[in-house]
Amino acid sequence: MEQQQISSYLLKSGIRPLQKRVKIMSYLVSKRNHPTVDMIYSDLIHEINGLSKTTIYNVLNLFVQSGVTLALNIEGNEIRYDADTSTHGHFKCKICTGVIDFRIKQEDLPKPALDGFRIDEHHYYLKGVCSFCANKIEA
Amino acid sequence: MEQQQISSYLLKSGIRPLQKRVKIMSYLVSKRNHPTVDMIYSDLIHEINGLSKTTIYNVLNLFVQSGVTLALNIEGNEIRYDADTSTHGHFKCKICTGVIDFRIKQEDLPKPALDGFRIDEHHYYLKGVCSFCANKIEA
DNA sequence: AATATAATTTGAAATGATTACAAAAATAAG
DNA sequence: CTTATTTTTGTAATCATTTCAAATTATATT
């Protein structure tokens, strides 16, 4: 997706498409790597002169509040971010620490009987060992 | 469950049933409140003389590694613990911050096609507003 | 274009949860 | 009872995130 498309997407979502916001969203959309703030910082610091980590926190919090980004809490001490807000699950590998998406349909998720509850977010996480790391262990 | 039963349960799981371990497991099993370390600490400090927070971390990490307790990562900055290791989901209320269980059958969880992956843990979290808090907002 | 106003970014310090580590205490074994 | 091993403790370190005030940048108005 090009910067222009990102800009109009942000605008449509009620977010002023400032330069750094566009760059950060662009990073999330193109990399699709469920990054931590540190990962974003170390990748974008080369590209954006004088970028601050606080800015990344600010922008991501804005994105999450505006609903254009999901905050993933898979492992206790880190938040990962995902610009794909469609229904899908996440698998985290214990060995390589990578997070990958898997498709699930909204209607396939079990609907518990929670009368009178308002449900805003669904999170379905799996943890284990990915096929790549499993093969390495075998060998 | 009584201390005696807790002891033999821990023993069976390969954990020496030392006094503090039994008390902490007993707390988890009886309260079922998905506590943070702080919650456990402030509740048990009255009961166990000279209890240290580090001990709670130690014991809980042991419990998780031995598979008798689940570590829940629902919200980014806190880990909650659950001694119910059977398949079930969790709902966290944004307002009162409480976590409640809901029953789901293992076979109702969607099984993604992740060929060659070893899946160890399933986590299904919902977030929103519980019925109690929803009512208060209405009023 | 110049100025005023508002929004954003920065960086340093504060916070909060968790871990590391070495000394002290408790437990088990000889 | 003595020694070896395991567990607990408390302090300090670490790591992610937030707070906050000052500096910068963007927007609106003249």
mmCIF file of C-alpha atoms (C1' of nucleotides) in Angstrom:
data_model
loop_
_atom_site.group_PDB
_atom_site.id
_atom_site.type_symbol
_atom_site.label_atom_id
_atom_site.label_comp_id
_atom_site.label_asym_id
_atom_site.label_seq_id
_atom_site.Cartn_x
_atom_site.Cartn_y
_atom_site.Cartn_z
ATOM 1 C CA MET A 1 0.000 0.000 0.000
ATOM 2 C CA GLU A 2 1.287 3.414 -0.859
ATOM 3 C CA GLN A 3 1.635 6.361 1.453
ATOM 4 C CA GLN A 4 -1.260 8.046 -0.289
ATOM 5 C CA GLN A 5 -3.567 5.111 0.421
ATOM 6 C CA ILE A 6 -2.375 4.960 4.038
ATOM 7 C CA SER A 7 -3.095 8.657 4.421
ATOM 8 C CA SER A 8 -6.654 8.417 3.218
ATOM 9 C CA TYR A 9 -7.205 5.315 5.338
ATOM 10 C CA LEU A 10 -6.069 7.161 8.453
ATOM 11 C CA LEU A 11 -8.114 10.216 7.535
ATOM 12 C CA LYS A 12 -11.191 8.076 7.050
ATOM 13 C CA SER A 13 -10.573 6.644 10.536
ATOM 14 C CA GLY A 14 -10.463 10.084 12.111
ATOM 15 C CA ILE A 15 -6.660 10.272 12.387
ATOM 16 C CA ARG A 16 -4.757 13.188 10.911
ATOM 17 C CA PRO A 17 -2.270 11.628 8.535
ATOM 18 C CA LEU A 18 0.890 13.229 9.840
ATOM 19 C CA GLN A 19 4.207 12.112 8.459
ATOM 20 C CA LYS A 20 5.289 9.889 11.329
ATOM 21 C CA ARG A 21 1.882 8.326 11.714
ATOM 22 C CA VAL A 22 1.834 7.432 8.039
ATOM 23 C CA LYS A 23 5.344 5.951 8.254
ATOM 24 C CA ILE A 24 4.458 3.853 11.299
ATOM 25 C CA MET A 25 1.211 2.583 9.801
ATOM 26 C CA SER A 26 3.034 1.914 6.557
ATOM 27 C CA TYR A 27 5.581 -0.139 8.482
ATOM 28 C CA LEU A 28 2.890 -2.200 10.209
ATOM 29 C CA VAL A 29 0.996 -2.828 6.978
ATOM 30 C CA SER A 30 3.977 -3.781 4.848
ATOM 31 C CA LYS A 31 5.959 -5.804 7.400
ATOM 32 C CA ARG A 32 3.056 -7.663 9.009
ATOM 33 C CA ASN A 33 5.508 -8.847 11.652
ATOM 34 C CA HIS A 34 3.504 -8.092 14.810
ATOM 35 C CA PRO A 35 6.321 -5.912 16.094
ATOM 36 C CA THR A 36 7.043 -4.639 19.561
ATOM 37 C CA VAL A 37 7.755 -0.930 20.019
ATOM 38 C CA ASP A 38 11.455 -1.719 20.100
ATOM 39 C CA MET A 39 11.306 -3.500 16.776
ATOM 40 C CA ILE A 40 9.555 -0.545 15.179
ATOM 41 C CA TYR A 41 12.002 1.846 16.741
ATOM 42 C CA SER A 42 15.148 0.083 15.616
ATOM 43 C CA ASP A 43 13.806 -0.318 12.083
ATOM 44 C CA LEU A 44 12.453 3.201 11.604
ATOM 45 C CA ILE A 45 15.180 5.171 13.368
ATOM 46 C CA HIS A 46 17.283 4.894 10.195
ATOM 47 C CA GLU A 47 14.468 6.178 8.045
ATOM 48 C CA ILE A 48 13.006 8.888 10.270
ATOM 49 C CA ASN A 49 15.507 11.367 11.548
ATOM 50 C CA GLY A 50 15.280 11.980 15.291
ATOM 51 C CA LEU A 51 12.437 9.611 15.978
ATOM 52 C CA SER A 52 11.586 9.121 19.616
ATOM 53 C CA LYS A 53 10.331 5.951 21.236
ATOM 54 C CA THR A 54 7.714 7.981 23.068
ATOM 55 C CA THR A 55 6.293 9.034 19.720
ATOM 56 C CA ILE A 56 5.876 5.405 18.728
ATOM 57 C CA TYR A 57 4.007 4.739 21.961
ATOM 58 C CA ASN A 58 1.836 7.817 21.376
ATOM 59 C CA VAL A 59 1.012 6.908 17.808
ATOM 60 C CA LEU A 60 0.297 3.262 18.569
ATOM 61 C CA ASN A 61 -1.974 4.161 21.468
ATOM 62 C CA LEU A 62 -3.842 6.485 19.136
ATOM 63 C CA PHE A 63 -4.101 3.751 16.511
ATOM 64 C CA VAL A 64 -5.454 1.272 19.045
ATOM 65 C CA GLN A 65 -8.005 3.742 20.403
ATOM 66 C CA SER A 66 -9.140 4.595 16.908
ATOM 67 C CA GLY A 67 -9.494 0.928 16.094
ATOM 68 C CA VAL A 68 -7.028 0.738 13.205
ATOM 69 C CA THR A 69 -4.555 -1.427 15.109
ATOM 70 C CA LEU A 70 -4.810 -4.314 17.554
ATOM 71 C CA ALA A 71 -2.679 -4.592 20.675
ATOM 72 C CA LEU A 72 -1.687 -8.219 21.222
ATOM 73 C CA ASN A 73 -0.862 -9.493 24.706
ATOM 74 C CA ILE A 74 0.435 -12.942 24.002
ATOM 75 C CA GLU A 75 3.443 -12.946 26.278
ATOM 76 C CA GLY A 76 3.415 -11.222 29.621
ATOM 77 C CA ASN A 77 5.973 -8.515 29.276
ATOM 78 C CA GLU A 78 5.495 -7.185 25.785
ATOM 79 C CA ILE A 79 2.749 -5.699 23.650
ATOM 80 C CA ARG A 80 2.784 -6.451 19.944
ATOM 81 C CA TYR A 81 0.882 -4.500 17.339
ATOM 82 C CA ASP A 82 -1.110 -5.672 14.339
ATOM 83 C CA ALA A 83 -2.664 -3.435 11.682
ATOM 84 C CA ASP A 84 -4.808 -6.312 10.436
ATOM 85 C CA THR A 85 -8.002 -5.757 12.382
ATOM 86 C CA SER A 86 -9.976 -8.503 10.667
ATOM 87 C CA THR A 87 -10.866 -11.646 12.591
ATOM 88 C CA HIS A 88 -7.846 -13.935 12.788
ATOM 89 C CA GLY A 89 -5.808 -15.897 15.291
ATOM 90 C CA HIS A 90 -2.163 -15.744 16.341
ATOM 91 C CA PHE A 91 0.407 -18.425 16.931
ATOM 92 C CA LYS A 92 3.539 -17.664 18.935
ATOM 93 C CA CYS A 93 6.563 -19.927 18.696
ATOM 94 C CA LYS A 94 8.371 -20.457 21.987
ATOM 95 C CA ILE A 95 11.650 -21.071 20.221
ATOM 96 C CA CYS A 96 12.027 -18.311 17.627
ATOM 97 C CA THR A 97 9.533 -15.996 19.386
ATOM 98 C CA GLY A 98 7.909 -15.179 16.057
ATOM 99 C CA VAL A 99 4.175 -14.554 15.782
ATOM 100 C CA ILE A 100 2.213 -15.717 12.773
ATOM 101 C CA ASP A 101 -1.393 -15.214 11.745
ATOM 102 C CA PHE A 102 -3.863 -17.910 10.953
ATOM 103 C CA ARG A 103 -7.247 -17.418 9.379
ATOM 104 C CA ILE A 104 -10.367 -18.178 11.324
ATOM 105 C CA LYS A 105 -13.893 -17.172 10.551
ATOM 106 C CA GLN A 106 -15.684 -14.998 13.060
ATOM 107 C CA GLU A 107 -18.559 -17.468 13.104
ATOM 108 C CA ASP A 108 -16.241 -20.349 13.995
ATOM 109 C CA LEU A 109 -15.292 -18.807 17.309
ATOM 110 C CA PRO A 110 -17.346 -20.250 20.145
ATOM 111 C CA LYS A 111 -19.979 -17.869 21.477
ATOM 112 C CA PRO A 112 -20.216 -18.257 25.239
ATOM 113 C CA ALA A 113 -23.490 -17.540 26.988
ATOM 114 C CA LEU A 114 -22.611 -14.261 28.670
ATOM 115 C CA ASP A 115 -25.979 -12.621 29.134
ATOM 116 C CA GLY A 116 -25.929 -8.861 29.306
ATOM 117 C CA PHE A 117 -22.218 -8.644 28.537
ATOM 118 C CA ARG A 118 -20.924 -6.331 25.839
ATOM 119 C CA ILE A 119 -18.113 -8.028 23.954
ATOM 120 C CA ASP A 120 -15.709 -5.698 22.163
ATOM 121 C CA GLU A 121 -12.685 -7.829 21.361
ATOM 122 C CA HIS A 122 -11.957 -11.465 20.592
ATOM 123 C CA HIS A 123 -8.454 -12.836 21.029
ATOM 124 C CA TYR A 124 -7.461 -16.366 20.104
ATOM 125 C CA TYR A 125 -3.824 -17.237 20.750
ATOM 126 C CA LEU A 126 -1.968 -20.493 20.348
ATOM 127 C CA LYS A 127 1.494 -21.181 21.677
ATOM 128 C CA GLY A 128 3.913 -23.930 20.818
ATOM 129 C CA VAL A 129 6.693 -24.653 18.352
ATOM 130 C CA CYS A 130 6.443 -23.645 14.686
ATOM 131 C CA SER A 131 7.212 -26.155 11.949
ATOM 132 C CA PHE A 132 10.521 -24.519 11.114
ATOM 133 C CA CYS A 133 11.813 -24.759 14.677
ATOM 134 C CA ALA A 134 10.306 -28.237 15.125
ATOM 135 C CA ASN A 135 12.353 -29.428 12.148
ATOM 136 C CA LYS A 136 15.528 -27.955 13.552
ATOM 137 C CA ILE A 137 14.958 -29.777 16.841
ATOM 138 C CA GLU A 138 14.438 -33.078 15.008
ATOM 139 C CA ALA A 139 17.667 -32.700 13.045
ATOM 140 C CA MET B 1 -9.991 -28.509 48.705
ATOM 141 C CA GLU B 2 -8.015 -29.221 51.819
ATOM 142 C CA GLN B 3 -4.322 -28.750 52.341
ATOM 143 C CA GLN B 4 -3.848 -32.491 52.335
ATOM 144 C CA GLN B 5 -5.420 -32.843 48.908
ATOM 145 C CA ILE B 6 -3.397 -29.891 47.601
ATOM 146 C CA SER B 7 -0.236 -31.541 48.890
ATOM 147 C CA SER B 8 -0.829 -34.815 47.140
ATOM 148 C CA TYR B 9 -1.861 -32.995 43.962
ATOM 149 C CA LEU B 10 1.416 -31.073 43.940
ATOM 150 C CA LEU B 11 3.378 -34.208 44.750
ATOM 151 C CA LYS B 12 1.717 -36.062 41.904
ATOM 152 C CA SER B 13 2.754 -33.192 39.613
ATOM 153 C CA GLY B 14 6.382 -33.460 40.647
ATOM 154 C CA ILE B 15 6.353 -30.488 43.011
ATOM 155 C CA ARG B 16 7.512 -30.848 46.595
ATOM 156 C CA PRO B 17 4.587 -29.706 48.710
ATOM 157 C CA LEU B 18 6.352 -27.151 50.846
ATOM 158 C CA GLN B 19 4.289 -25.007 53.131
ATOM 159 C CA LYS B 20 4.271 -21.821 51.066
ATOM 160 C CA ARG B 21 3.630 -23.679 47.842
ATOM 161 C CA VAL B 22 0.634 -25.391 49.367
ATOM 162 C CA LYS B 23 -0.723 -22.093 50.696
ATOM 163 C CA ILE B 24 -0.342 -20.356 47.345
ATOM 164 C CA MET B 25 -1.955 -23.209 45.426
ATOM 165 C CA SER B 26 -4.678 -23.360 48.041
ATOM 166 C CA TYR B 27 -5.293 -19.637 47.528
ATOM 167 C CA LEU B 28 -5.559 -20.027 43.748
ATOM 168 C CA VAL B 29 -7.884 -23.000 43.984
ATOM 169 C CA SER B 30 -10.233 -21.563 46.562
ATOM 170 C CA LYS B 31 -10.407 -17.945 45.360
ATOM 171 C CA ARG B 32 -10.562 -18.605 41.622
ATOM 172 C CA ASN B 33 -10.048 -14.885 41.110
ATOM 173 C CA HIS B 34 -7.272 -14.956 38.470
ATOM 174 C CA PRO B 35 -5.036 -12.899 40.734
ATOM 175 C CA THR B 36 -1.936 -10.906 39.939
ATOM 176 C CA VAL B 37 1.143 -11.417 42.086
ATOM 177 C CA ASP B 38 0.227 -8.270 43.997
ATOM 178 C CA MET B 39 -3.217 -9.569 44.819
ATOM 179 C CA ILE B 40 -1.781 -12.827 46.131
ATOM 180 C CA TYR B 41 0.817 -10.948 48.106
ATOM 181 C CA SER B 42 -1.551 -8.538 49.822
ATOM 182 C CA ASP B 43 -3.954 -11.341 50.704
ATOM 183 C CA LEU B 44 -1.409 -13.872 51.957
ATOM 184 C CA ILE B 45 0.951 -11.529 53.791
ATOM 185 C CA HIS B 46 -1.448 -11.567 56.740
ATOM 186 C CA GLU B 47 -1.548 -15.327 56.799
ATOM 187 C CA ILE B 48 2.073 -16.206 56.065
ATOM 188 C CA ASN B 49 4.576 -14.519 58.291
ATOM 189 C CA GLY B 50 7.437 -12.883 56.402
ATOM 190 C CA LEU B 51 6.291 -13.792 52.927
ATOM 191 C CA SER B 52 8.276 -12.262 50.102
ATOM 192 C CA LYS B 53 6.973 -11.224 46.702
ATOM 193 C CA THR B 54 9.941 -12.925 45.109
ATOM 194 C CA THR B 55 8.776 -16.205 46.599
ATOM 195 C CA ILE B 56 5.401 -15.777 44.954
ATOM 196 C CA TYR B 57 7.112 -15.201 41.614
ATOM 197 C CA ASN B 58 9.294 -18.251 42.174
ATOM 198 C CA VAL B 59 6.437 -20.504 43.144
ATOM 199 C CA LEU B 60 4.165 -19.349 40.341
ATOM 200 C CA ASN B 61 6.888 -19.814 37.755
ATOM 201 C CA LEU B 62 7.398 -23.321 39.072
ATOM 202 C CA PHE B 63 3.666 -23.999 38.915
ATOM 203 C CA VAL B 64 3.463 -22.763 35.324
ATOM 204 C CA GLN B 65 6.456 -24.823 34.237
ATOM 205 C CA SER B 66 5.033 -27.899 35.914
ATOM 206 C CA GLY B 67 1.725 -27.339 34.177
ATOM 207 C CA VAL B 68 -0.456 -26.970 37.264
ATOM 208 C CA THR B 69 -1.173 -23.285 36.661
ATOM 209 C CA LEU B 70 -1.861 -21.142 33.612
ATOM 210 C CA ALA B 71 -0.310 -17.713 33.102
ATOM 211 C CA LEU B 72 -2.847 -15.395 31.508
ATOM 212 C CA ASN B 73 -1.701 -12.440 29.436
ATOM 213 C CA ILE B 74 -4.899 -10.584 28.836
ATOM 214 C CA GLU B 75 -3.739 -7.065 29.491
ATOM 215 C CA GLY B 76 -0.267 -5.903 28.564
ATOM 216 C CA ASN B 77 1.288 -5.042 31.859
ATOM 217 C CA GLU B 78 0.138 -7.802 34.155
ATOM 218 C CA ILE B 79 0.201 -11.559 34.369
ATOM 219 C CA ARG B 80 -2.707 -13.293 36.036
ATOM 220 C CA TYR B 81 -2.667 -16.851 37.283
ATOM 221 C CA ASP B 82 -5.261 -19.595 37.061
ATOM 222 C CA ALA B 83 -5.068 -23.002 38.710
ATOM 223 C CA ASP B 84 -7.882 -24.302 36.524
ATOM 224 C CA THR B 85 -5.943 -25.879 33.684
ATOM 225 C CA SER B 86 -8.953 -27.340 31.926
ATOM 226 C CA THR B 87 -10.107 -25.868 28.624
ATOM 227 C CA HIS B 88 -12.022 -22.652 29.225
ATOM 228 C CA GLY B 89 -12.130 -19.048 28.096
ATOM 229 C CA HIS B 90 -11.669 -15.751 29.906
ATOM 230 C CA PHE B 91 -13.593 -12.512 29.793
ATOM 231 C CA LYS B 92 -12.026 -9.305 31.112
ATOM 232 C CA CYS B 93 -14.197 -6.319 31.942
ATOM 233 C CA LYS B 94 -12.677 -2.976 30.984
ATOM 234 C CA ILE B 95 -14.566 -1.205 33.723
ATOM 235 C CA CYS B 96 -14.127 -3.273 36.876
ATOM 236 C CA THR B 97 -10.997 -5.074 35.551
ATOM 237 C CA GLY B 98 -12.377 -8.393 36.809
ATOM 238 C CA VAL B 99 -11.698 -11.623 34.927
ATOM 239 C CA ILE B 100 -14.322 -14.329 34.726
ATOM 240 C CA ASP B 101 -14.247 -17.812 33.254
ATOM 241 C CA PHE B 102 -16.605 -19.182 30.672
ATOM 242 C CA ARG B 103 -16.903 -22.799 29.661
ATOM 243 C CA ILE B 104 -15.955 -23.872 26.173
ATOM 244 C CA LYS B 105 -15.376 -27.336 24.901
ATOM 245 C CA GLN B 106 -11.974 -28.136 23.526
ATOM 246 C CA GLU B 107 -13.585 -29.416 20.345
ATOM 247 C CA ASP B 108 -15.444 -26.134 19.797
ATOM 248 C CA LEU B 109 -12.237 -24.183 19.400
ATOM 249 C CA PRO B 110 -11.339 -23.721 15.743
ATOM 250 C CA LYS B 111 -8.428 -25.878 14.600
ATOM 251 C CA PRO B 112 -6.288 -23.923 12.167
ATOM 252 C CA ALA B 113 -4.309 -25.742 9.511
ATOM 253 C CA LEU B 114 -0.828 -25.317 10.898
ATOM 254 C CA ASP B 115 1.029 -28.238 9.395
ATOM 255 C CA GLY B 116 4.014 -29.435 11.357
ATOM 256 C CA PHE B 117 3.327 -27.074 14.246
ATOM 257 C CA ARG B 118 3.274 -28.348 17.814
ATOM 258 C CA ILE B 119 0.514 -26.591 19.713
ATOM 259 C CA ASP B 120 0.942 -26.546 23.483
ATOM 260 C CA GLU B 121 -1.476 -23.890 24.694
ATOM 261 C CA HIS B 122 -4.816 -22.478 23.622
ATOM 262 C CA HIS B 123 -5.894 -19.061 24.883
ATOM 263 C CA TYR B 124 -9.279 -17.550 24.126
ATOM 264 C CA TYR B 125 -9.865 -14.108 25.625
ATOM 265 C CA LEU B 126 -12.798 -11.763 25.276
ATOM 266 C CA LYS B 127 -12.795 -8.136 26.376
ATOM 267 C CA GLY B 128 -15.685 -5.788 26.934
ATOM 268 C CA VAL B 129 -18.043 -4.741 29.691
ATOM 269 C CA CYS B 130 -19.568 -7.242 32.095
ATOM 270 C CA SER B 131 -23.303 -7.248 32.766
ATOM 271 C CA PHE B 132 -22.903 -5.727 36.201
ATOM 272 C CA CYS B 133 -20.924 -2.731 34.913
ATOM 273 C CA ALA B 134 -23.172 -2.422 31.853
ATOM 274 C CA ASN B 135 -26.156 -2.039 34.171
ATOM 275 C CA LYS B 136 -24.431 0.636 36.193
ATOM 276 C CA ILE B 137 -23.697 2.620 33.020
ATOM 277 C CA GLU B 138 -27.346 2.405 31.963
ATOM 278 C CA ALA B 139 -28.626 3.702 35.277
ATOM 279 C "C1'" DA C 1 3.753 35.696 4.122
ATOM 280 C "C1'" DA C 2 3.469 36.720 9.305
ATOM 281 C "C1'" DT C 3 1.453 35.651 13.482
ATOM 282 C "C1'" DA C 4 -1.193 33.270 16.790
ATOM 283 C "C1'" DT C 5 -3.140 29.003 18.308
ATOM 284 C "C1'" DA C 6 -3.426 24.295 18.748
ATOM 285 C "C1'" DA C 7 -1.570 19.735 18.204
ATOM 286 C "C1'" DT C 8 2.429 16.808 18.193
ATOM 287 C "C1'" DT C 9 6.973 15.293 19.346
ATOM 288 C "C1'" DT C 10 10.785 14.904 22.246
ATOM 289 C "C1'" DG C 11 13.749 13.315 26.068
ATOM 290 C "C1'" DA C 12 14.360 12.801 30.728
ATOM 291 C "C1'" DA C 13 12.495 11.128 34.784
ATOM 292 C "C1'" DA C 14 8.961 8.264 37.090
ATOM 293 C "C1'" DT C 15 6.387 4.096 37.487
ATOM 294 C "C1'" DG C 16 5.302 -0.773 37.743
ATOM 295 C "C1'" DA C 17 6.048 -5.498 36.917
ATOM 296 C "C1'" DT C 18 9.400 -8.937 36.796
ATOM 297 C "C1'" DT C 19 14.048 -11.063 37.270
ATOM 298 C "C1'" DA C 20 18.872 -11.682 39.036
ATOM 299 C "C1'" DC C 21 21.609 -12.677 42.663
ATOM 300 C "C1'" DA C 22 23.872 -13.561 46.890
ATOM 301 C "C1'" DA C 23 23.079 -14.312 51.706
ATOM 302 C "C1'" DA C 24 20.097 -16.495 55.155
ATOM 303 C "C1'" DA C 25 16.947 -20.061 56.395
ATOM 304 C "C1'" DA C 26 14.742 -24.390 55.950
ATOM 305 C "C1'" DT C 27 14.743 -29.138 54.529
ATOM 306 C "C1'" DA C 28 16.554 -33.672 53.553
ATOM 307 C "C1'" DA C 29 20.319 -37.054 53.728
ATOM 308 C "C1'" DG C 30 24.137 -39.369 55.840
ATOM 309 C "C1'" DC D 1 24.128 -34.099 64.804
ATOM 310 C "C1'" DT D 2 26.498 -32.594 60.645
ATOM 311 C "C1'" DT D 3 26.633 -31.695 56.006
ATOM 312 C "C1'" DA D 4 24.703 -30.945 51.510
ATOM 313 C "C1'" DT D 5 20.886 -29.374 48.892
ATOM 314 C "C1'" DT D 6 16.920 -26.695 48.128
ATOM 315 C "C1'" DT D 7 14.128 -22.769 49.082
ATOM 316 C "C1'" DT D 8 13.270 -18.182 50.600
ATOM 317 C "C1'" DT D 9 14.378 -13.545 51.244
ATOM 318 C "C1'" DG D 10 15.411 -8.698 50.197
ATOM 319 C "C1'" DT D 11 17.831 -5.588 47.600
ATOM 320 C "C1'" DA D 12 19.198 -4.072 43.361
ATOM 321 C "C1'" DA D 13 18.861 -4.449 38.402
ATOM 322 C "C1'" DT D 14 16.192 -4.699 34.227
ATOM 323 C "C1'" DC D 15 12.681 -3.853 30.936
ATOM 324 C "C1'" DA D 16 8.444 -1.979 29.062
ATOM 325 C "C1'" DT D 17 5.531 1.750 29.421
ATOM 326 C "C1'" DT D 18 3.753 6.334 31.028
ATOM 327 C "C1'" DT D 19 4.132 11.086 32.671
ATOM 328 C "C1'" DC D 20 5.236 15.633 31.924
ATOM 329 C "C1'" DA D 21 6.989 19.998 30.590
ATOM 330 C "C1'" DA D 22 9.570 22.150 27.031
ATOM 331 C "C1'" DA D 23 10.510 22.410 22.160
ATOM 332 C "C1'" DT D 24 8.868 21.786 17.667
ATOM 333 C "C1'" DT D 25 5.653 21.450 13.985
ATOM 334 C "C1'" DA D 26 1.223 22.051 11.776
ATOM 335 C "C1'" DT D 27 -3.002 24.697 11.054
ATOM 336 C "C1'" DA D 28 -5.880 28.763 10.939
ATOM 337 C "C1'" DT D 29 -6.226 33.742 10.777
ATOM 338 C "C1'" DT D 30 -4.968 38.049 9.537
#
